[in-house]
C-alpha cells in the first residue's frame, strides 16, 4: 500500500474510533524494535489502564504503526491529524528508521538549498545511459568522477594510503548485450518475485538464489527479480554478501534506470546507509555516475548523492540534522494545534535515544519518556510494565488529569 493511501485509510479508521471520546491519544511507532503485535498489546494495555481509572469512552488510545516509518512519514501523518477537534496527544516512537529509510531526505535537502540554481540534465534512454556508464567504469582512475570519490575513499583507507579508488563491483550491462529484450509480462514477474520471497522468508537461500538466477538469465529485464536476489544474499548474511547484493542491485537498476519505483534503488540505499567501509565508496561511485544521466532520479539516488560521503560519522550527523528539522516542524505545528507531543525512547540502546532526549530538553511543548528495557518476549508482565510506565508518565505530566 502506498504511503499516501495509507494516510487516508488510517484517517478513516482513526476518525471513526475516536469521534465519541472526550480525549484522544495517538501512539505512532516504526515497529522496527517492537513488533506490530507487541505494539498492539502495548496500546491495548494502556487503554485498559486508562479505562480502569477514568472510565470507558472517556479517553481513546489509537495505534498507527509502519515497519520502517521515519520522521518525515510520521510528520505527514501528523499533518493529516492536526487541526482535528478530537486530537489531543501524540506519542512518537520514531527516528531510528531515518538511518536506513531516506524517504523525504531529498526534499529536506532541496528545501535547505532552494536558492541553488536548478540543473537541467539532457534526457537519455536506457541504452544511452548504459553506454555512458560503461565508459565511466572502463576508464576508472582517469575520469573526474573517480578523483572525486577518491577524496572520500581516503577517509576509509587512511591518509597514508597510496591506493587509488577502483570499484570492486562492476555492472554486467545486460542492456548492451545483443540478445537483451524487454519482458513486458509484469504479472509473471510478480508471481516469480512472490515465490522467491517465500523461499527467502523460510531461509531457503540457495534454492531462492538458484531459482532467481535461472529466471534472470533467460529474462534479464525485470528489476524486481534482481532486488529479490540481492535481498537473498543480504538475508543469508554470509561473508561478502553485501558485494554480491550490490552487484545485483546495480544490475537491476541499469536494466530499468528510468523507473523511479525500481526496488533496486532501495537496495542501493540500504547498503549505503547500513554498511561501513569500502563498499560505501562503491555505492557512491555508482550513484554519482548514474545521477549525471537521469533527468528525474529516484529519491534514493538523489539522497545518496546529496549525502555524498563514505564517512559513517558524517552520515549519522547529516541524518541527525534531518531528524531535528522534522521534529522542529512537528513541534511547531503541534503547538498551533494545541497537541501535546511525547517522544518515546526505544527499548534498545540505540543512538537515536540520546538525540531525542536532548531535543526534548531543549524544546518547549515536547516531552521525552525514557523507555529502555528488555522486550525479548511478549509476556504480559513486560507489556504491563511498559504500559504502566507510560500511563504514570501521562499522569505525572498532567496530560491525563484525574478529576
Short mmCIF file of C-alpha atoms in Angstrom, two decimals:
data_model
loop_
_atom_site.label_atom_id
_atom_site.label_comp_id
_atom_site.label_asym_id
_atom_site.label_seq_id
_atom_site.Cartn_x
_atom_site.Cartn_y
_atom_site.Cartn_z
CA UNK A 1 0.00 0.00 0.00
CA UNK A 2 1.41 3.42 -0.97
CA UNK A 3 2.09 5.71 1.98
CA UNK A 4 -0.32 8.45 0.83
CA UNK A 5 -3.09 5.84 0.50
CA UNK A 6 -2.15 4.52 3.95
CA UNK A 7 -2.64 8.01 5.41
CA UNK A 8 -6.20 8.22 4.05
CA UNK A 9 -7.01 4.72 5.30
CA UNK A 10 -5.65 5.46 8.79
CA UNK A 11 -7.56 8.73 8.99
CA UNK A 12 -10.84 6.99 8.21
CA UNK A 13 -10.28 4.36 10.90
CA UNK A 14 -8.99 6.92 13.36
CA UNK A 15 -11.93 9.31 12.98
CA UNK A 16 -14.44 6.51 13.40
CA UNK A 17 -12.76 5.23 16.59
CA UNK A 18 -12.24 8.48 18.47
CA UNK A 19 -15.08 10.77 17.48
CA UNK A 20 -17.08 9.97 20.62
CA UNK A 21 -14.19 10.17 23.13
CA UNK A 22 -13.62 13.22 25.34
CA UNK A 23 -9.84 12.96 24.87
CA UNK A 24 -7.63 11.12 22.41
CA UNK A 25 -4.08 9.78 22.40
CA UNK A 26 -2.33 8.51 19.29
CA UNK A 27 0.67 6.21 19.55
CA UNK A 28 2.88 6.22 16.41
CA UNK A 29 5.70 3.71 16.07
CA UNK A 30 8.01 2.48 13.32
CA UNK A 31 7.61 -1.05 14.77
CA UNK A 32 11.24 -1.94 13.98
CA UNK A 33 12.37 -2.64 17.55
CA UNK A 34 8.93 -3.63 18.80
CA UNK A 35 6.81 -5.85 16.57
CA UNK A 36 3.38 -4.73 15.44
CA UNK A 37 1.79 -7.45 17.59
CA UNK A 38 3.75 -6.20 20.63
CA UNK A 39 2.65 -2.61 19.92
CA UNK A 40 -0.97 -3.73 19.66
CA UNK A 41 -0.85 -5.43 23.07
CA UNK A 42 1.02 -2.45 24.50
CA UNK A 43 -1.62 0.06 23.36
CA UNK A 44 -4.46 -2.23 24.43
CA UNK A 45 -2.93 -2.47 27.92
CA UNK A 46 -2.55 1.32 28.10
CA UNK A 47 -6.19 1.70 27.09
CA UNK A 48 -7.21 -0.78 29.80
CA UNK A 49 -5.26 1.12 32.50
CA UNK A 50 -6.88 4.39 31.44
CA UNK A 51 -10.36 2.84 31.33
CA UNK A 52 -9.94 1.45 34.84
CA UNK A 53 -9.08 4.90 36.18
CA UNK A 54 -11.14 7.26 34.02
CA UNK A 55 -13.99 5.07 32.79
CA UNK A 56 -14.62 3.61 29.36
CA UNK A 57 -15.18 6.02 26.48
CA UNK A 58 -13.50 8.96 28.24
CA UNK A 59 -10.06 8.61 26.61
CA UNK A 60 -9.37 6.82 23.35
CA UNK A 61 -5.91 5.41 22.55
CA UNK A 62 -5.20 4.72 18.87
CA UNK A 63 -2.22 3.00 17.27
CA UNK A 64 -0.51 3.88 13.98
CA UNK A 65 2.47 1.66 13.08
CA UNK A 66 4.51 1.00 9.97
CA UNK A 67 7.61 -1.19 9.85
CA UNK A 68 10.19 1.45 8.84
CA UNK A 69 8.29 4.71 9.26
CA UNK A 70 10.71 7.63 9.56
CA UNK A 71 10.17 11.16 10.87
CA UNK A 72 9.08 12.59 7.52
CA UNK A 73 6.39 9.94 7.09
CA UNK A 74 5.37 10.50 10.69
CA UNK A 75 5.14 14.25 10.01
CA UNK A 76 2.91 13.61 7.01
CA UNK A 77 0.59 11.52 9.16
CA UNK A 78 0.56 14.13 11.92
CA UNK A 79 -0.18 16.91 9.44
CA UNK A 80 -3.26 14.95 8.42
CA UNK A 81 -4.32 14.63 12.08
CA UNK A 82 -3.64 18.19 13.22
CA UNK A 83 -6.49 20.68 13.45
CA UNK A 84 -8.94 17.86 14.22
CA UNK A 85 -11.05 18.61 17.27
CA UNK A 86 -10.55 15.11 18.60
CA UNK A 87 -6.73 15.31 18.53
CA UNK A 88 -5.02 15.89 21.92
CA UNK A 89 -1.77 13.94 22.38
CA UNK A 90 0.65 12.14 20.06
CA UNK A 91 3.22 9.69 21.44
CA UNK A 92 6.05 9.14 18.95
CA UNK A 93 8.36 6.14 18.86
CA UNK A 94 10.14 7.10 15.62
CA UNK A 95 13.50 8.33 14.33
CA UNK A 96 15.70 5.23 14.23
CA UNK A 97 14.40 4.27 10.78
CA UNK A 98 15.77 7.52 9.34
CA UNK A 99 19.21 5.90 9.33
CA UNK A 100 18.13 3.45 6.61
CA UNK A 101 14.88 4.86 5.21
CA UNK A 102 15.69 8.08 3.30
CA UNK A 103 12.12 8.88 2.28
CA UNK A 104 11.80 12.67 2.45
CA UNK A 105 15.52 13.38 2.75
CA UNK A 106 15.92 14.74 -0.79
CA UNK A 107 13.00 17.13 -0.20
CA UNK A 108 14.70 18.29 3.03
CA UNK A 109 17.93 18.99 1.09
CA UNK A 110 16.11 20.83 -1.69
CA UNK A 111 14.33 22.99 0.87
CA UNK A 112 17.64 23.91 2.51
CA UNK A 113 19.20 24.83 -0.83
CA UNK A 114 16.13 26.14 -2.60
CA UNK A 115 18.04 29.20 -3.86
CA UNK A 116 20.55 26.99 -5.65
CA UNK A 117 20.11 27.07 -9.47
CA UNK A 118 18.28 24.04 -10.89
CA UNK A 119 20.44 21.92 -13.22
CA UNK A 120 18.52 20.51 -16.18
CA UNK A 121 20.03 17.29 -17.48
CA UNK A 122 19.75 16.05 -21.03
CA UNK A 123 17.23 13.23 -21.31
CA UNK A 124 18.72 9.84 -22.25
CA UNK A 125 17.18 6.42 -22.87
CA UNK A 126 18.32 3.22 -21.15
CA UNK A 127 20.73 2.30 -23.94
CA UNK A 128 22.43 5.71 -23.82
CA UNK A 129 22.59 5.55 -20.03
CA UNK A 130 24.20 2.11 -20.07
CA UNK A 131 26.70 3.19 -22.72
CA UNK A 132 27.72 6.22 -20.67
CA UNK A 133 28.05 4.13 -17.51
CA UNK A 134 30.17 1.56 -19.38
CA UNK A 135 32.54 4.36 -20.45
CA UNK A 136 32.89 5.54 -16.84
CA UNK A 137 33.59 2.07 -15.47
CA UNK A 138 36.00 1.41 -18.32
CA UNK A 139 38.07 4.48 -17.54
CA UNK A 140 38.34 4.35 -13.75
CA UNK A 141 41.45 6.06 -12.50
CA UNK A 142 41.29 8.61 -15.31
CA UNK A 143 37.99 10.44 -15.06
CA UNK A 144 36.96 13.30 -12.78
CA UNK A 145 34.33 11.21 -11.02
CA UNK A 146 36.93 8.71 -9.81
CA UNK A 147 39.09 11.50 -8.43
CA UNK A 148 36.13 12.99 -6.55
CA UNK A 149 35.19 9.66 -4.99
CA UNK A 150 38.86 9.05 -4.16
CA UNK A 151 38.75 12.07 -1.85
CA UNK A 152 36.18 10.35 0.36
CA UNK A 153 37.73 6.92 -0.21
CA UNK A 154 40.90 8.08 1.56
CA UNK A 155 38.82 8.61 4.70
CA UNK A 156 38.32 4.84 4.78
CA UNK A 157 41.80 3.72 3.73
CA UNK A 158 43.62 6.37 5.75
CA UNK A 159 45.69 9.40 4.76
CA UNK A 160 48.87 7.36 4.28
CA UNK A 161 47.29 5.01 1.75
CA UNK A 162 48.70 5.04 -1.79
CA UNK A 163 45.69 3.22 -3.17
CA UNK A 164 43.65 4.81 -5.93
CA UNK A 165 39.93 4.16 -5.77
CA UNK A 166 38.72 1.47 -8.14
CA UNK A 167 35.25 -0.02 -7.76
CA UNK A 168 35.17 -3.64 -6.67
CA UNK A 169 31.73 -4.16 -8.21
CA UNK A 170 31.34 -3.58 -11.95
CA UNK A 171 27.85 -3.87 -13.52
CA UNK A 172 27.23 -6.50 -16.20
CA UNK A 173 25.44 -4.05 -18.54
CA UNK A 174 22.87 -6.59 -19.70
CA UNK A 175 21.08 -3.91 -21.73
CA UNK A 176 24.07 -3.66 -24.09
CA UNK A 177 24.11 -7.39 -24.87
CA UNK A 178 22.84 -8.31 -28.32
CA UNK A 179 20.17 -10.70 -27.03
CA UNK A 180 18.67 -8.28 -24.48
CA UNK A 181 14.90 -7.83 -24.80
CA UNK A 182 12.33 -6.16 -22.56
CA UNK A 183 9.92 -8.62 -20.96
CA UNK A 184 6.50 -6.97 -20.61
CA UNK A 185 4.91 -9.90 -18.76
CA UNK A 186 4.74 -7.99 -15.47
CA UNK A 187 2.28 -10.35 -13.78
CA UNK A 188 4.56 -13.34 -14.35
CA UNK A 189 7.43 -11.37 -12.80
CA UNK A 190 5.30 -10.59 -9.73
CA UNK A 191 4.45 -14.27 -9.30
CA UNK A 192 8.14 -15.19 -9.56
CA UNK A 193 9.02 -12.40 -7.09
CA UNK A 194 6.47 -13.63 -4.54
CA UNK A 195 7.66 -17.24 -4.87
CA UNK A 196 11.25 -16.13 -4.32
CA UNK A 197 10.34 -14.19 -1.18
CA UNK A 198 8.56 -17.20 0.25
CA UNK A 199 11.81 -19.13 -0.09
CA UNK A 200 13.80 -16.27 1.46
CA UNK A 201 11.41 -15.95 4.41
CA UNK A 202 11.77 -19.69 5.02
CA UNK A 203 15.59 -19.32 4.89
CA UNK A 204 15.89 -21.48 1.77
CA UNK A 205 18.56 -19.15 0.42
CA UNK A 206 20.32 -21.50 -2.00
CA UNK A 207 17.00 -22.50 -3.52
CA UNK A 208 15.93 -18.85 -3.85
CA UNK A 209 19.23 -17.80 -5.42
CA UNK A 210 19.22 -20.66 -7.91
CA UNK A 211 15.58 -20.03 -8.82
CA UNK A 212 16.06 -16.30 -9.39
CA UNK A 213 19.37 -16.65 -11.24
CA UNK A 214 17.82 -19.06 -13.73
CA UNK A 215 14.94 -16.66 -14.45
CA UNK A 216 17.21 -13.61 -14.78
CA UNK A 217 19.49 -15.48 -17.19
CA UNK A 218 16.54 -16.03 -19.53
CA UNK A 219 14.67 -12.75 -18.88
CA UNK A 220 17.10 -10.11 -17.60
CA UNK A 221 14.84 -7.03 -17.82
CA UNK A 222 12.69 -7.39 -14.66
CA UNK A 223 14.36 -5.28 -11.97
CA UNK A 224 12.33 -6.64 -9.06
CA UNK A 225 13.94 -10.06 -9.50
CA UNK A 226 17.41 -8.54 -9.04
CA UNK A 227 16.15 -6.89 -5.86
CA UNK A 228 14.90 -10.22 -4.52
CA UNK A 229 18.20 -11.92 -5.42
CA UNK A 230 20.27 -9.19 -3.75
CA UNK A 231 18.00 -9.39 -0.71
CA UNK A 232 18.51 -13.16 -0.53
CA UNK A 233 22.27 -12.63 -0.21
CA UNK A 234 21.83 -9.93 2.45
CA UNK A 235 19.36 -12.08 4.39
CA UNK A 236 21.76 -15.03 4.31
CA UNK A 237 24.43 -12.75 5.84
CA UNK A 238 27.46 -14.76 4.74
CA UNK A 239 30.86 -13.07 4.43
CA UNK A 240 30.95 -10.87 1.32
CA UNK A 241 27.16 -10.95 0.95
CA UNK A 242 26.99 -7.17 0.57
CA UNK A 243 29.25 -7.25 -2.52
CA UNK A 244 27.06 -9.88 -4.17
CA UNK A 245 23.93 -7.93 -3.25
CA UNK A 246 25.35 -4.68 -4.60
CA UNK A 247 26.16 -6.41 -7.89
CA UNK A 248 22.53 -7.43 -8.33
CA UNK A 249 21.13 -4.09 -7.19
CA UNK A 250 23.33 -2.21 -9.69
CA UNK A 251 22.44 -4.64 -12.48
CA UNK A 252 18.76 -4.33 -11.57
CA UNK A 253 18.91 -0.55 -11.68
CA UNK A 254 20.61 -0.45 -15.08
CA UNK A 255 18.01 -2.69 -16.76
CA UNK A 256 15.32 -0.19 -15.73
CA UNK A 257 17.08 3.05 -14.66
CA UNK A 258 14.26 5.46 -15.56
CA UNK A 259 11.75 3.75 -13.27
CA UNK A 260 11.75 5.79 -10.04
CA UNK A 261 9.92 2.92 -8.30
CA UNK A 262 12.61 0.39 -9.22
CA UNK A 263 13.13 -1.53 -5.94
CA UNK A 264 16.86 -1.88 -6.60
CA UNK A 265 17.26 1.82 -5.82
CA UNK A 266 16.03 0.98 -2.31
CA UNK A 267 18.57 -1.84 -2.14
CA UNK A 268 21.33 0.59 -3.10
CA UNK A 269 20.16 2.96 -0.35
CA UNK A 270 20.17 0.20 2.28
CA UNK A 271 23.74 -0.88 1.54
CA UNK A 272 24.94 2.74 1.52
CA UNK A 273 23.32 3.55 4.86
CA UNK A 274 23.73 0.29 6.80
CA UNK A 275 27.27 -0.74 5.84
CA UNK A 276 30.64 0.79 6.68
CA UNK A 277 33.92 0.61 4.85
CA UNK A 278 34.96 0.34 1.22
CA UNK A 279 31.61 -0.83 -0.13
CA UNK A 280 30.08 2.58 0.57
CA UNK A 281 32.62 4.14 -1.81
CA UNK A 282 31.43 1.67 -4.47
CA UNK A 283 27.82 2.74 -3.91
CA UNK A 284 28.68 6.43 -4.00
CA UNK A 285 30.69 5.98 -7.20
CA UNK A 286 27.80 4.24 -8.93
CA UNK A 287 25.23 6.77 -7.66
CA UNK A 288 27.28 9.82 -8.66
CA UNK A 289 27.93 8.36 -12.11
CA UNK A 290 24.31 7.42 -12.77
CA UNK A 291 22.92 10.68 -11.43
CA UNK A 292 24.60 12.52 -14.31
CA UNK A 293 22.29 10.85 -16.82
CA UNK A 294 18.93 10.58 -15.04
CA UNK A 295 16.74 13.64 -15.62
CA UNK A 296 14.30 12.80 -12.82
CA UNK A 297 16.13 10.41 -10.47
CA UNK A 298 14.63 8.23 -7.78
CA UNK A 299 14.55 9.63 -4.25
CA UNK A 300 17.09 7.03 -3.11
CA UNK A 301 19.57 8.06 -5.80
CA UNK A 302 19.09 11.75 -5.06
CA UNK A 303 19.59 11.15 -1.34
CA UNK A 304 22.82 9.18 -1.72
CA UNK A 305 24.28 11.86 -3.99
CA UNK A 306 23.17 14.59 -1.57
CA UNK A 307 24.76 12.88 1.46
CA UNK A 308 27.92 12.41 -0.63
CA UNK A 309 30.24 10.87 1.96
CA UNK A 310 31.58 7.45 2.89
CA UNK A 311 32.46 8.56 6.41
CA UNK A 312 29.96 6.83 8.71
CA UNK A 313 30.01 9.50 11.42
CA UNK A 314 29.40 12.23 8.84
CA UNK A 315 26.40 10.30 7.51
CA UNK A 316 24.98 10.00 11.02
CA UNK A 317 25.36 13.73 11.66
CA UNK A 318 23.63 14.57 8.36
CA UNK A 319 20.73 12.28 9.24
CA UNK A 320 20.56 13.72 12.77
CA UNK A 321 20.20 17.23 11.30
CA UNK A 322 17.33 15.96 9.15
CA UNK A 323 15.60 14.34 12.15
CA UNK A 324 15.87 17.55 14.18
CA UNK A 325 14.48 19.56 11.24
CA UNK A 326 11.43 17.26 11.05
CA UNK A 327 10.96 17.42 14.81
CA UNK A 328 11.02 21.22 14.69
CA UNK A 329 8.28 21.22 12.07
CA UNK A 330 6.25 18.74 14.09
CA UNK A 331 6.67 20.69 17.34
CA UNK A 332 5.64 23.99 15.74
CA UNK A 333 2.54 22.54 14.10
CA UNK A 334 1.58 20.67 17.26
CA UNK A 335 1.86 23.89 19.27
CA UNK A 336 -0.53 25.69 16.91
CA UNK A 337 -2.94 22.73 17.00
CA UNK A 338 -2.82 22.54 20.82
CA UNK A 339 -1.47 18.99 20.68
CA UNK A 340 0.93 17.55 23.27
CA UNK A 341 3.95 15.74 21.82
CA UNK A 342 5.67 12.93 23.75
CA UNK A 343 8.87 11.44 22.32
CA UNK A 344 9.14 7.84 23.45
CA UNK A 345 12.66 6.37 23.57
CA UNK A 346 13.41 2.94 22.13
CA UNK A 347 13.75 -0.04 24.48
CA UNK A 348 17.08 -0.91 22.79
CA UNK A 349 20.24 1.07 23.49
CA UNK A 350 20.30 2.92 20.15
CA UNK A 351 21.93 6.31 19.38
CA UNK A 352 18.60 7.94 18.49
CA UNK A 353 17.57 7.85 22.18
CA UNK A 354 20.13 10.46 23.22
CA UNK A 355 19.24 12.66 20.24
CA UNK A 356 15.51 12.57 21.11
CA UNK A 357 16.21 13.14 24.79
CA UNK A 358 18.42 16.16 24.11
CA UNK A 359 15.89 17.52 21.65
CA UNK A 360 13.06 17.34 24.20
CA UNK A 361 15.21 19.06 26.86
CA UNK A 362 15.86 21.98 24.53
CA UNK A 363 12.33 22.23 23.10
CA UNK A 364 9.21 23.67 24.62
CA UNK A 365 5.98 21.70 24.42
CA UNK A 366 7.90 18.44 23.90
CA UNK A 367 8.35 15.67 26.48
CA UNK A 368 10.66 12.65 26.47
CA UNK A 369 9.93 9.26 28.00
CA UNK A 370 12.92 7.00 28.61
CA UNK A 371 11.74 3.53 27.70
CA UNK A 372 14.84 1.33 27.91
CA UNK A 373 14.08 -2.25 28.92
CA UNK A 374 14.34 -5.82 27.69
CA UNK A 375 11.38 -6.76 25.48
CA UNK A 376 12.66 -10.04 24.06
CA UNK A 377 9.34 -11.67 24.89
CA UNK A 378 5.72 -10.61 24.56
CA UNK A 379 4.88 -11.62 28.10
CA UNK A 380 2.01 -9.92 29.87
CA UNK A 381 4.41 -8.74 32.60
CA UNK A 382 6.66 -6.94 30.09
CA UNK A 383 3.72 -5.35 28.30
CA UNK A 384 2.09 -4.28 31.56
CA UNK A 385 5.37 -2.76 32.83
CA UNK A 386 5.78 -0.65 29.68
CA UNK A 387 2.13 0.40 29.59
CA UNK A 388 2.15 1.32 33.29
CA UNK A 389 5.30 3.35 32.78
CA UNK A 390 3.80 5.48 30.05
CA UNK A 391 0.49 5.74 31.92
CA UNK A 392 2.28 7.12 35.01
CA UNK A 393 4.22 9.46 32.72
CA UNK A 394 0.98 10.86 31.23
CA UNK A 395 -0.46 11.35 34.70
CA UNK A 396 2.74 12.88 36.10
CA UNK A 397 2.95 15.40 33.25
CA UNK A 398 -0.77 16.24 33.56
CA UNK A 399 -1.59 15.07 30.04
CA UNK A 400 -4.18 12.94 31.76
CA UNK A 401 -5.76 14.69 34.76
CA UNK A 402 -7.80 12.90 37.37
CA UNK A 403 -10.90 14.83 38.46
#
